Tab-separated table of C-alpha atoms and ligand atoms in Angstrom:
chain	number	residue	atom	x	y	z
A	421	MET	CA	25.808	-20.476	-13.314
A	422	THR	CA	25.827	-18.309	-10.931
A	423	ALA	CA	23.589	-18.949	-7.907
A	424	LYS	CA	20.055	-17.440	-7.233
A	425	GLY	CA	18.288	-16.099	-4.256
A	426	ASN	CA	15.020	-16.792	-3.027
A	427	PHE	CA	14.530	-12.916	-1.673
A	428	GLU	CA	15.582	-14.054	1.642
A	429	LEU	CA	15.770	-10.682	3.266
A	430	LEU	CA	12.230	-8.763	2.703
A	431	CYS	CA	12.693	-4.590	4.337
A	432	LEU	CA	9.930	-2.724	4.724
A	433	GLU	CA	9.935	1.377	4.977
A	434	ASN	CA	9.260	4.882	3.420
A	435	PRO	CA	10.777	5.156	0.174
A	436	LEU	CA	12.731	8.885	-0.576
A	437	LEU	CA	14.139	10.835	-2.997
A	438	ASP	CA	17.831	12.217	-0.790
A	439	ILE	CA	17.766	16.394	-1.837
A	440	GLN	CA	21.547	16.365	-1.496
A	441	GLY	CA	23.524	19.921	-0.858
A	442	VAL	CA	26.509	20.630	0.623
A	443	GLY	CA	25.237	23.921	3.030
A	444	ASP	CA	27.060	26.649	6.160
A	445	GLU	CA	25.906	26.858	9.482
A	446	LYS	CA	23.286	29.896	8.016
A	447	LEU	CA	21.105	26.884	5.741
A	448	LEU	CA	21.173	25.479	9.185
A	449	GLU	CA	20.034	27.941	11.082
A	450	LYS	CA	17.702	29.583	8.556
A	451	TYR	CA	16.170	26.279	8.830
A	452	GLY	CA	16.261	25.926	12.445
A	453	LEU	CA	18.572	22.345	12.165
A	454	LYS	CA	20.696	20.319	13.959
A	455	ALA	CA	24.114	19.381	12.500
A	456	ASN	CA	23.730	15.306	12.640
A	457	ASP	CA	20.050	14.500	12.603
A	458	ALA	CA	16.944	13.535	10.845
A	459	ILE	CA	13.418	15.178	11.686
A	460	LEU	CA	10.171	15.068	9.945
A	461	ALA	CA	9.778	18.624	7.745
A	462	GLU	CA	7.129	20.607	9.599
A	463	GLU	CA	5.784	23.727	7.448
A	464	LYS	CA	8.303	25.678	7.856
A	465	HIS	CA	10.862	23.117	6.458
A	466	MET	CA	9.485	22.682	3.217
A	467	GLY	CA	11.167	25.636	1.231
A	468	LEU	CA	14.428	23.915	1.994
A	469	TYR	CA	14.043	21.348	-1.387
A	470	GLU	CA	13.936	24.080	-3.559
A	471	ASP	CA	16.567	26.260	-1.655
A	472	LEU	CA	18.987	22.923	-2.123
A	473	ILE	CA	18.698	22.869	-5.851
A	474	GLN	CA	18.539	26.720	-6.704
A	475	ASN	CA	20.986	27.741	-4.409
A	476	HIS	CA	23.182	24.504	-3.342
A	477	ASP	CA	24.308	22.477	-6.231
A	478	ALA	CA	21.845	19.345	-4.434
A	479	LYS	CA	22.151	16.483	-6.305
A	480	LEU	CA	18.812	13.638	-6.302
A	481	ILE	CA	20.039	10.452	-5.141
A	482	ALA	CA	17.666	7.665	-3.843
A	483	GLY	CA	17.115	7.239	-0.067
A	484	GLY	CA	15.446	6.107	2.660
A	485	ALA	CA	17.144	4.516	5.071
A	486	ALA	CA	15.969	0.789	4.894
A	487	GLN	CA	16.142	0.937	1.373
A	488	ASN	CA	19.345	2.694	1.738
A	489	THR	CA	19.938	-0.986	3.292
A	490	ALA	CA	18.029	-3.699	0.793
A	491	ARG	CA	20.753	-1.599	-1.809
A	492	GLY	CA	23.491	-2.638	0.103
A	493	ALA	CA	22.215	-6.271	1.666
A	494	GLN	CA	21.817	-7.049	-2.033
A	495	TYR	CA	24.860	-5.247	-2.748
A	496	ILE	CA	26.472	-8.063	-1.255
A	497	LEU	CA	24.173	-11.199	-1.046
A	498	PRO	CA	23.165	-13.794	-4.676
A	499	PRO	CA	21.001	-12.345	-7.476
A	500	GLU	CA	16.523	-11.892	-6.182
A	501	SER	CA	18.165	-12.058	-2.371
A	502	VAL	CA	16.214	-8.629	-1.061
A	503	ALA	CA	12.474	-7.268	-1.398
A	504	TYR	CA	11.586	-3.991	-0.491
A	505	ILE	CA	8.231	-2.328	0.435
A	506	GLY	CA	7.058	0.569	0.377
A	507	CYS	CA	5.286	3.531	-0.227
A	508	ILE	CA	5.403	5.825	-3.549
A	509	GLY	CA	3.444	8.375	-5.908
A	510	LYS	CA	2.971	8.282	-9.630
A	511	ASP	CA	5.592	10.821	-10.187
A	512	LYS	CA	9.063	11.102	-11.679
A	513	TYR	CA	11.002	10.956	-8.837
A	514	GLY	CA	9.283	7.130	-8.053
A	515	GLU	CA	10.164	6.176	-11.032
A	516	THR	CA	13.551	7.175	-9.930
A	517	LEU	CA	13.189	5.807	-7.205
A	518	LYS	CA	12.842	2.215	-8.681
A	519	ASP	CA	14.906	2.277	-11.335
A	520	ILE	CA	17.719	2.977	-9.054
A	521	CYS	CA	16.859	-0.274	-6.917
A	522	ALA	CA	16.239	-2.025	-10.276
A	523	LYS	CA	19.526	-0.928	-11.498
A	524	ALA	CA	20.850	-2.300	-7.423
A	525	GLY	CA	18.627	-5.727	-8.216
A	526	VAL	CA	16.873	-4.689	-5.678
A	527	ARG	CA	12.803	-6.238	-5.988
A	528	VAL	CA	10.680	-3.510	-5.530
A	529	GLU	CA	6.989	-3.601	-4.434
A	530	TYR	CA	5.493	-0.383	-4.266
A	531	ARG	CA	2.190	0.373	-3.115
A	532	TYR	CA	1.419	3.316	-5.552
A	533	ASP	CA	-0.812	6.621	-3.922
A	534	ASP	CA	-3.047	8.413	-6.074
A	535	GLU	CA	-2.819	11.482	-4.449
A	536	GLN	CA	0.775	11.995	-2.378
A	537	PRO	CA	3.735	12.630	-4.765
A	538	THR	CA	6.875	10.253	-3.397
A	539	GLY	CA	8.923	11.579	-0.155
A	540	ARG	CA	11.687	13.487	-0.242
A	541	CYS	CA	14.732	14.364	2.125
A	542	GLY	CA	16.475	17.288	2.229
A	543	VAL	CA	19.822	16.500	2.864
A	544	VAL	CA	22.355	19.847	4.390
A	545	ILE	CA	25.822	18.966	4.641
A	546	THR	CA	28.108	20.452	6.247
A	547	GLY	CA	31.581	19.094	7.103
A	548	HIS	CA	31.832	14.783	8.151
A	549	ASN	CA	28.058	16.141	9.288
A	550	ARG	CA	25.043	15.052	7.514
A	551	SER	CA	21.081	16.798	8.946
A	552	LEU	CA	18.725	15.141	7.182
A	553	CYS	CA	14.882	16.866	6.785
A	554	THR	CA	12.022	14.882	5.449
A	555	ASP	CA	8.621	15.026	4.220
A	556	LEU	CA	7.151	11.802	3.953
A	557	ALA	CA	3.752	12.367	2.105
A	558	ALA	CA	3.353	9.555	0.227
A	559	ALA	CA	6.067	7.342	2.629
A	560	ASN	CA	3.389	8.130	4.867
A	561	CYS	CA	0.363	6.618	3.476
A	562	TYR	CA	1.813	2.759	3.347
A	563	LYS	CA	-1.236	0.312	4.053
A	564	LEU	CA	-1.684	-3.091	5.589
A	565	ASP	CA	-3.641	-4.303	3.392
A	566	HIS	CA	-1.579	-3.325	0.860
A	567	LEU	CA	1.395	-6.111	3.101
A	568	LYS	CA	-1.769	-8.138	3.352
A	569	SER	CA	-2.513	-9.127	-0.774
A	570	PRO	CA	-1.740	-12.019	-2.231
A	571	GLU	CA	0.627	-11.487	-4.117
A	572	ILE	CA	2.692	-9.231	-1.464
A	573	TRP	CA	2.162	-12.183	1.472
A	574	LYS	CA	3.558	-14.789	-0.853
A	575	LEU	CA	6.640	-12.559	-0.265
A	576	VAL	CA	6.213	-12.306	3.380
A	577	GLU	CA	6.158	-16.026	3.457
A	578	GLN	CA	8.828	-16.421	1.718
A	579	ALA	CA	11.314	-14.501	3.524
A	580	LYS	CA	13.521	-15.455	5.936
A	581	VAL	CA	14.607	-12.556	7.734
A	582	PHE	CA	12.451	-9.267	8.021
A	583	TYR	CA	14.517	-5.894	8.549
A	584	VAL	CA	12.081	-2.963	9.706
A	585	GLY	CA	13.695	0.928	9.548
A	586	GLY	CA	12.852	2.504	13.000
A	587	PHE	CA	11.588	5.315	10.698
A	588	HIS	CA	8.213	3.970	9.708
A	589	LEU	CA	6.883	3.406	13.169
A	590	THR	CA	5.133	6.857	12.390
A	591	VAL	CA	4.072	5.383	9.721
A	592	CYS	CA	1.994	2.047	9.643
A	593	VAL	CA	3.174	0.291	12.930
A	594	PRO	CA	0.056	-2.673	11.960
A	595	ALA	CA	2.239	-3.961	8.588
A	596	ILE	CA	5.023	-4.186	11.240
A	597	LEU	CA	3.671	-5.341	13.596
A	598	ALA	CA	2.213	-8.641	10.836
A	599	LEU	CA	5.991	-8.858	9.934
A	600	ALA	CA	6.987	-9.143	13.494
A	601	GLU	CA	4.189	-12.242	13.787
A	602	GLU	CA	5.173	-13.739	11.071
A	603	ALA	CA	8.591	-13.957	12.358
A	604	ALA	CA	8.057	-14.248	15.762
A	605	ALA	CA	5.241	-17.879	14.633
A	606	LYS	CA	7.725	-19.200	12.207
A	607	ASP	CA	10.565	-18.830	14.481
A	608	LYS	CA	12.037	-16.392	11.303
A	609	LEU	CA	14.716	-13.377	12.124
A	610	PHE	CA	13.041	-9.957	13.203
A	611	ILE	CA	15.647	-7.103	12.932
A	612	MET	CA	14.413	-3.720	13.088
A	613	ASN	CA	16.936	0.356	13.664
A	614	LEU	CA	16.513	2.906	16.540
A	615	SER	CA	16.934	4.814	12.710
A	616	ALA	CA	16.556	8.342	14.971
A	617	PRO	CA	16.596	10.271	18.292
A	618	PHE	CA	13.092	11.067	17.280
A	619	ILE	CA	11.737	7.702	17.609
A	620	PRO	CA	12.205	6.945	21.101
A	621	GLN	CA	11.716	10.270	21.922
A	622	PHE	CA	8.533	10.572	19.987
A	623	PHE	CA	7.204	7.018	19.291
A	624	LYS	CA	7.740	5.371	22.287
A	625	ASP	CA	4.718	3.284	22.130
A	626	PRO	CA	4.627	2.451	19.218
A	627	LEU	CA	8.486	1.165	19.862
A	628	ASP	CA	7.706	-0.912	22.216
A	629	GLU	CA	4.717	-2.484	20.414
A	630	THR	CA	7.311	-4.265	18.899
A	631	ALA	CA	10.567	-4.212	21.162
A	632	PRO	CA	9.188	-8.094	21.946
A	633	TYR	CA	9.864	-9.588	18.746
A	634	TRP	CA	13.023	-7.584	18.093
A	635	ASP	CA	15.499	-10.629	17.705
A	636	ILE	CA	18.193	-7.930	16.193
A	637	LEU	CA	18.002	-4.658	17.386
A	638	ILE	CA	20.637	-2.135	15.235
A	639	GLY	CA	21.266	1.746	16.105
A	640	ASN	CA	23.159	4.159	17.568
A	641	GLU	CA	24.684	5.152	19.970
A	642	THR	CA	22.334	8.457	19.433
A	643	GLU	CA	19.422	6.583	19.864
A	644	ALA	CA	20.453	3.969	22.257
A	645	VAL	CA	21.145	7.370	24.486
A	646	ALA	CA	17.507	8.630	23.884
A	647	TYR	CA	16.041	4.615	23.768
A	648	ALA	CA	17.909	5.250	27.925
A	649	GLU	CA	16.321	8.934	27.953
A	650	SER	CA	12.606	7.937	26.829
A	651	HIS	CA	13.019	4.473	29.270
A	652	ASN	CA	14.277	5.506	32.432
A	653	LEU	CA	17.047	3.429	32.574
A	654	ASN	CA	19.377	6.660	34.521
A	655	THR	CA	22.676	5.581	31.986
A	656	LYS	CA	24.013	6.863	28.835
A	657	ASP	CA	26.731	4.194	29.090
A	658	VAL	CA	25.752	2.528	25.417
A	659	LYS	CA	27.225	-1.027	26.565
A	660	GLU	CA	24.166	-0.831	30.030
A	661	ILE	CA	21.519	0.450	27.237
A	662	ALA	CA	22.777	-2.557	25.120
A	663	LYS	CA	22.286	-5.644	27.678
A	664	ALA	CA	19.208	-3.699	28.981
A	665	ILE	CA	17.791	-3.925	25.498
A	666	ALA	CA	18.980	-6.894	25.120
A	667	THR	CA	16.852	-8.508	28.567
A	668	LEU	CA	14.171	-7.430	27.338
A	669	PRO	CA	10.977	-9.598	27.365
A	670	LYS	CA	11.027	-11.254	23.986
A	671	LYS	CA	8.693	-13.401	22.257
A	672	ASN	CA	9.442	-15.700	20.426
A	673	ASN	CA	12.321	-17.356	23.094
A	674	LYS	CA	13.995	-19.852	21.139
A	675	LYS	CA	16.200	-16.952	19.643
A	676	PRO	CA	18.146	-14.899	22.387
A	677	ARG	CA	18.247	-11.370	21.693
A	678	THR	CA	21.570	-9.376	20.477
A	679	VAL	CA	21.828	-5.785	20.536
A	680	ILE	CA	24.167	-4.322	18.117
A	681	ILE	CA	24.843	0.326	19.049
A	682	THR	CA	27.891	1.959	16.222
A	683	GLN	CA	30.077	4.506	17.813
A	684	GLY	CA	31.245	6.181	14.950
A	685	THR	CA	35.109	5.661	14.687
A	686	ASP	CA	34.514	4.007	18.268
A	687	PRO	CA	33.976	0.392	18.773
A	688	THR	CA	30.571	-1.051	17.312
A	689	ILE	CA	29.212	-2.576	20.895
A	690	ALA	CA	26.778	-6.554	20.840
A	691	ALA	CA	25.463	-7.357	23.056
A	692	ILE	CA	23.738	-10.998	23.106
A	693	ALA	CA	21.379	-12.473	25.361
A	694	LYS	CA	21.999	-15.886	27.267
A	695	GLU	CA	20.054	-17.922	28.898
A	696	GLY	CA	19.456	-17.171	32.607
A	697	GLY	CA	19.511	-14.073	31.988
A	698	ASP	CA	23.352	-13.427	31.227
A	699	VAL	CA	24.589	-11.176	28.578
A	700	GLU	CA	27.277	-10.975	26.340
A	701	ILE	CA	29.324	-8.332	25.326
A	702	LYS	CA	31.626	-7.950	22.233
A	703	GLU	CA	33.152	-4.689	20.468
A	704	ALA	CA	34.508	-4.579	17.467
A	705	PRO	CA	36.471	-1.606	16.016
A	706	VAL	CA	35.988	-0.496	13.004
A	707	HIS	CA	38.556	0.287	10.275
A	708	ALA	CA	39.297	4.000	10.056
A	709	ILE	CA	38.927	5.899	6.300
A	710	GLN	CA	41.457	8.437	6.019
A	711	ASN	CA	39.632	12.333	5.793
A	712	GLU	CA	40.481	12.361	2.329
A	713	ASN	CA	38.888	9.857	1.281
A	714	ILE	CA	35.625	10.597	3.210
A	715	ASN	CA	32.822	11.933	0.690
A	716	ASP	CA	29.698	11.862	3.568
A	717	THR	CA	28.409	10.611	5.749
A	718	ASN	CA	24.838	10.389	4.254
A	719	GLY	CA	23.791	6.537	4.665
A	720	ALA	CA	26.257	5.493	6.443
A	721	GLY	CA	24.134	3.758	9.213
A	722	ASP	CA	22.063	2.136	6.611
A	723	ALA	CA	25.513	0.818	4.673
A	724	PHE	CA	26.905	-0.905	7.826
A	725	ALA	CA	22.902	-2.510	8.726
A	726	GLY	CA	22.639	-3.917	4.777
A	727	GLY	CA	26.358	-5.525	5.169
A	728	PHE	CA	25.585	-7.173	8.645
A	729	VAL	CA	22.146	-8.212	7.079
A	730	ALA	CA	23.808	-9.777	4.366
A	731	GLY	CA	25.762	-11.214	6.818
A	732	VAL	CA	22.696	-13.027	9.372
A	733	VAL	CA	22.002	-13.841	5.627
A	734	GLN	CA	24.330	-15.731	5.131
A	735	GLY	CA	24.243	-17.493	8.712
A	736	LYS	CA	27.789	-16.212	8.843
A	737	PRO	CA	29.021	-15.534	12.068
A	738	LEU	CA	27.921	-12.107	14.691
A	739	GLU	CA	32.101	-10.825	14.520
A	740	THR	CA	31.920	-11.300	10.782
A	741	SER	CA	28.589	-10.143	10.153
A	742	ILE	CA	29.683	-6.403	12.030
A	743	ASP	CA	33.123	-6.253	9.460
A	744	MET	CA	30.645	-7.256	6.834
A	745	GLY	CA	28.546	-4.057	8.394
A	746	GLN	CA	31.418	-1.820	8.615
A	747	TRP	CA	33.180	-2.867	5.407
A	748	LEU	CA	30.216	-1.880	3.556
A	749	ALA	CA	29.745	1.459	5.189
A	750	ARG	CA	33.039	1.939	4.843
A	751	LEU	CA	32.636	2.156	0.782
A	752	SER	CA	30.095	3.220	1.146
A	753	ILE	CA	30.863	6.618	2.785
A	754	GLN	CA	33.466	7.353	-0.086
A	755	GLU	CA	30.690	7.398	-2.660
A	756	LEU	CA	28.242	10.769	-2.930
A	757	GLY	CA	25.264	9.734	-0.073
A	758	PRO	CA	23.993	6.390	0.769
A	759	SER	CA	25.581	4.823	-2.574
A	760	TYR	CA	27.523	1.630	-3.223
A	761	PRO	CA	30.626	1.303	-5.845
A	762	PHE	CA	30.676	0.634	-8.834
A	763	PRO	CA	31.874	-1.718	-10.017
A	764	VAL	CA	30.493	-4.183	-7.388
A	765	GLN	CA	33.309	-4.503	-4.397
A	766	THR	CA	33.325	-8.573	-3.326
A	767	TYR	CA	34.544	-8.720	0.247
B	1020	26A	C1	10.486	8.808	8.506
B	1020	26A	N1	11.752	9.382	8.108
B	1020	26A	C2	12.171	10.762	8.867
B	1020	26A	C3	12.532	8.997	7.594
B	1020	26A	C4	13.314	9.065	6.835
B	1020	26A	C5	15.047	8.294	6.179
B	1020	26A	N2	13.860	7.532	6.145
B	1020	26A	C6	13.186	6.895	6.231
B	1020	26A	N3	12.370	7.420	6.631
B	1020	26A	N4	14.857	10.435	7.008
B	1020	26A	C7	15.791	10.634	6.244
B	1020	26A	N5	15.241	9.410	6.191
B	1020	26A	C8	17.032	8.598	4.914
B	1020	26A	O1	18.363	8.154	6.201
B	1020	26A	C9	18.486	7.796	5.149
B	1020	26A	C10	20.357	7.707	5.656
B	1020	26A	O2	20.483	7.164	6.753
B	1020	26A	C11	17.541	10.045	3.976
B	1020	26A	O3	16.213	9.428	3.303
B	1020	26A	C12	18.766	8.632	3.852
B	1020	26A	O4	18.762	8.239	2.670
């Protein structure tokens, strides 16, 4: 008999269908996109999705950052370990997402919106960069009521670790805080991801509201620098930024905070707060992957988070969890979009 999980990990964020195609400088320019960025779509971006499908041989793939992370964690953990919550529309794209998550073994509990279609993310690949342009639609309609419904709240109570994408700060802060409070009250683990530079830049207040609850914060180097800028930390040094975040006031003082900052192929930084205000810094090298083996980097950060969180759920030492993140990111980079290889490989 194979061991089964008990939905220890609960993830919340924005379920999206990725519409991913290979583009060029001209396509980026046409829609005013940066080569490596993640933004919310405005009116001027609405033609991008059809453009990708018609002219760039775009593929439809499951996306949504934390949904990618949920599938990644479940890739490693025993069956029935991971549940995921978000909002989709009553349409074909939504059913596609549901099917892909079911195949990945993730239990999804979507809220279905009556009016909005399932959200989509236009992904423009140029070389090793990816530009993400998201039309949230139904994903923007997640409601606290859904989380608080008896059936879903049971899953919340059952979970031991919560993972929330920072992208959800644009959607439903009360739901994030409800999970954060549950974690703090019952000494569970609350993990957040900074998700994109625009989150600390333009959603600073809701981000800061969640900060006291972060047991673990994950981000990359550009997000860390954006955080430092919006919080006037006067440094671009990733270690200094990680230290500053690690020592922010904390709600649950039984758990010291850890901050993990990835830096592409440069070493991953971990800042671990110690009692008395000290911070320990660790560095973990990335196992580089040969250029010709790279498919695309869409979802690499989500995969890192998936592997890392799986390690955390299994109670592995920090170094091992980081290595599991790097391992899964390396696998995902070799696949099309935020996907993981089949047959399943073991860490
Ligand atoms: C609110 N925004 C902008 C978003 C996203 C997002 N997921 C949630 N909310 N913008 C892009 N993504 C997802 O990020 C993954 C790559 O890291 C994309 O769907 C893509 O799968």
